[in-house]
Short mmCIF file of C-alpha atoms in Angstrom, two decimals:
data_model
loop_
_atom_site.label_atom_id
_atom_site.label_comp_id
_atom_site.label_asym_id
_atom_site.label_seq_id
_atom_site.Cartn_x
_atom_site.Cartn_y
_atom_site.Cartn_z
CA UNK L 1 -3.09 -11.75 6.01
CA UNK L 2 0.41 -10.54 6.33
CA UNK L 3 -0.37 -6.90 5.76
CA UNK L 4 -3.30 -7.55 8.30
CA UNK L 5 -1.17 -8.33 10.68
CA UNK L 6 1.32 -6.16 10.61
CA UNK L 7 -0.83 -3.45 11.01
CA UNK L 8 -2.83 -4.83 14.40
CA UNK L 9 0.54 -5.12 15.46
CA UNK L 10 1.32 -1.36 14.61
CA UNK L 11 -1.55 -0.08 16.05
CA UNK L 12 -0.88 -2.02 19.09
CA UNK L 13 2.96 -0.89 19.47
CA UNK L 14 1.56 2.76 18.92
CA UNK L 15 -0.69 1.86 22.32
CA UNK L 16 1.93 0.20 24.40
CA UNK L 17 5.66 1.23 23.55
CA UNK L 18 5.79 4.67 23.59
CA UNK L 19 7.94 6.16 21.57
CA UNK L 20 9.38 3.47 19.73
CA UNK L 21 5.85 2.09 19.32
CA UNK L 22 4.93 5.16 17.69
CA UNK L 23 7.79 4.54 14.77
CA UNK L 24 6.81 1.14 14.28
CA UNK L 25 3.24 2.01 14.02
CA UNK L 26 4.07 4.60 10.96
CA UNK L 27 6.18 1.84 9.25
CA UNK L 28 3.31 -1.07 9.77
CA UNK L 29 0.46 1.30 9.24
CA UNK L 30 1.64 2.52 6.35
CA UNK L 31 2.66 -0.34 4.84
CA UNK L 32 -0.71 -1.39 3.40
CA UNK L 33 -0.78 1.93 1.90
CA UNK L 34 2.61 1.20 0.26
CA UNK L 35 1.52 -1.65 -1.23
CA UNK L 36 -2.07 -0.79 -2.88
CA UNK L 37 0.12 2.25 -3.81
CA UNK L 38 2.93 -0.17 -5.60
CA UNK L 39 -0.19 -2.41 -7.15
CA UNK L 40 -2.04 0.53 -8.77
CA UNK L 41 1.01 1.86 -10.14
CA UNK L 42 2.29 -1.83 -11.71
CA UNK L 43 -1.25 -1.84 -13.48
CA UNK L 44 -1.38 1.66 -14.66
CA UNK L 45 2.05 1.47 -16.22
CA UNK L 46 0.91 -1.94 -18.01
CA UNK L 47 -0.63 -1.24 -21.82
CA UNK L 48 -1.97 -4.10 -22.36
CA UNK L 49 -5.32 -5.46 -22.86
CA UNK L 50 -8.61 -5.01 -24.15
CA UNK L 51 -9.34 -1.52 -22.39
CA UNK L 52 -5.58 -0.56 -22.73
CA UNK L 53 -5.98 2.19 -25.52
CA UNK L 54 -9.14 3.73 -23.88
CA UNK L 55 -8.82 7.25 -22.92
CA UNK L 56 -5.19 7.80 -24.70
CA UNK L 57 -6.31 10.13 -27.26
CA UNK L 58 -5.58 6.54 -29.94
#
């Protein structure tokens, strides 16, 4: 929801503040990128489970 959010409110500062609005909108549009980004990294660099060998040459 947070992420959601932000990035209404990003899209709306891009609209109505000019040039700052344009900064904030890079920082709170890209922020949802950031974090499935973050999140797909975290899981890739975990080894473990039941699929975790799969594909590694093992």
């Amino acid at each position: 929801m947070l992420l959601a959010a932000a990035t209404i409110i990003g899209l709306l500062a891009a609209l109505l503040w000019g040039t700052v609005g344009q900064y904030v909108a890079w920082v709170t549009v890209g922020a949802p990128v950031a974090v499935v980004a973050w999140v797909w990294v975290r899981r890739r660099s975990k080894k473990t489970g039941p699929f975790s060998l799969m594909n590694h040459g093992k």
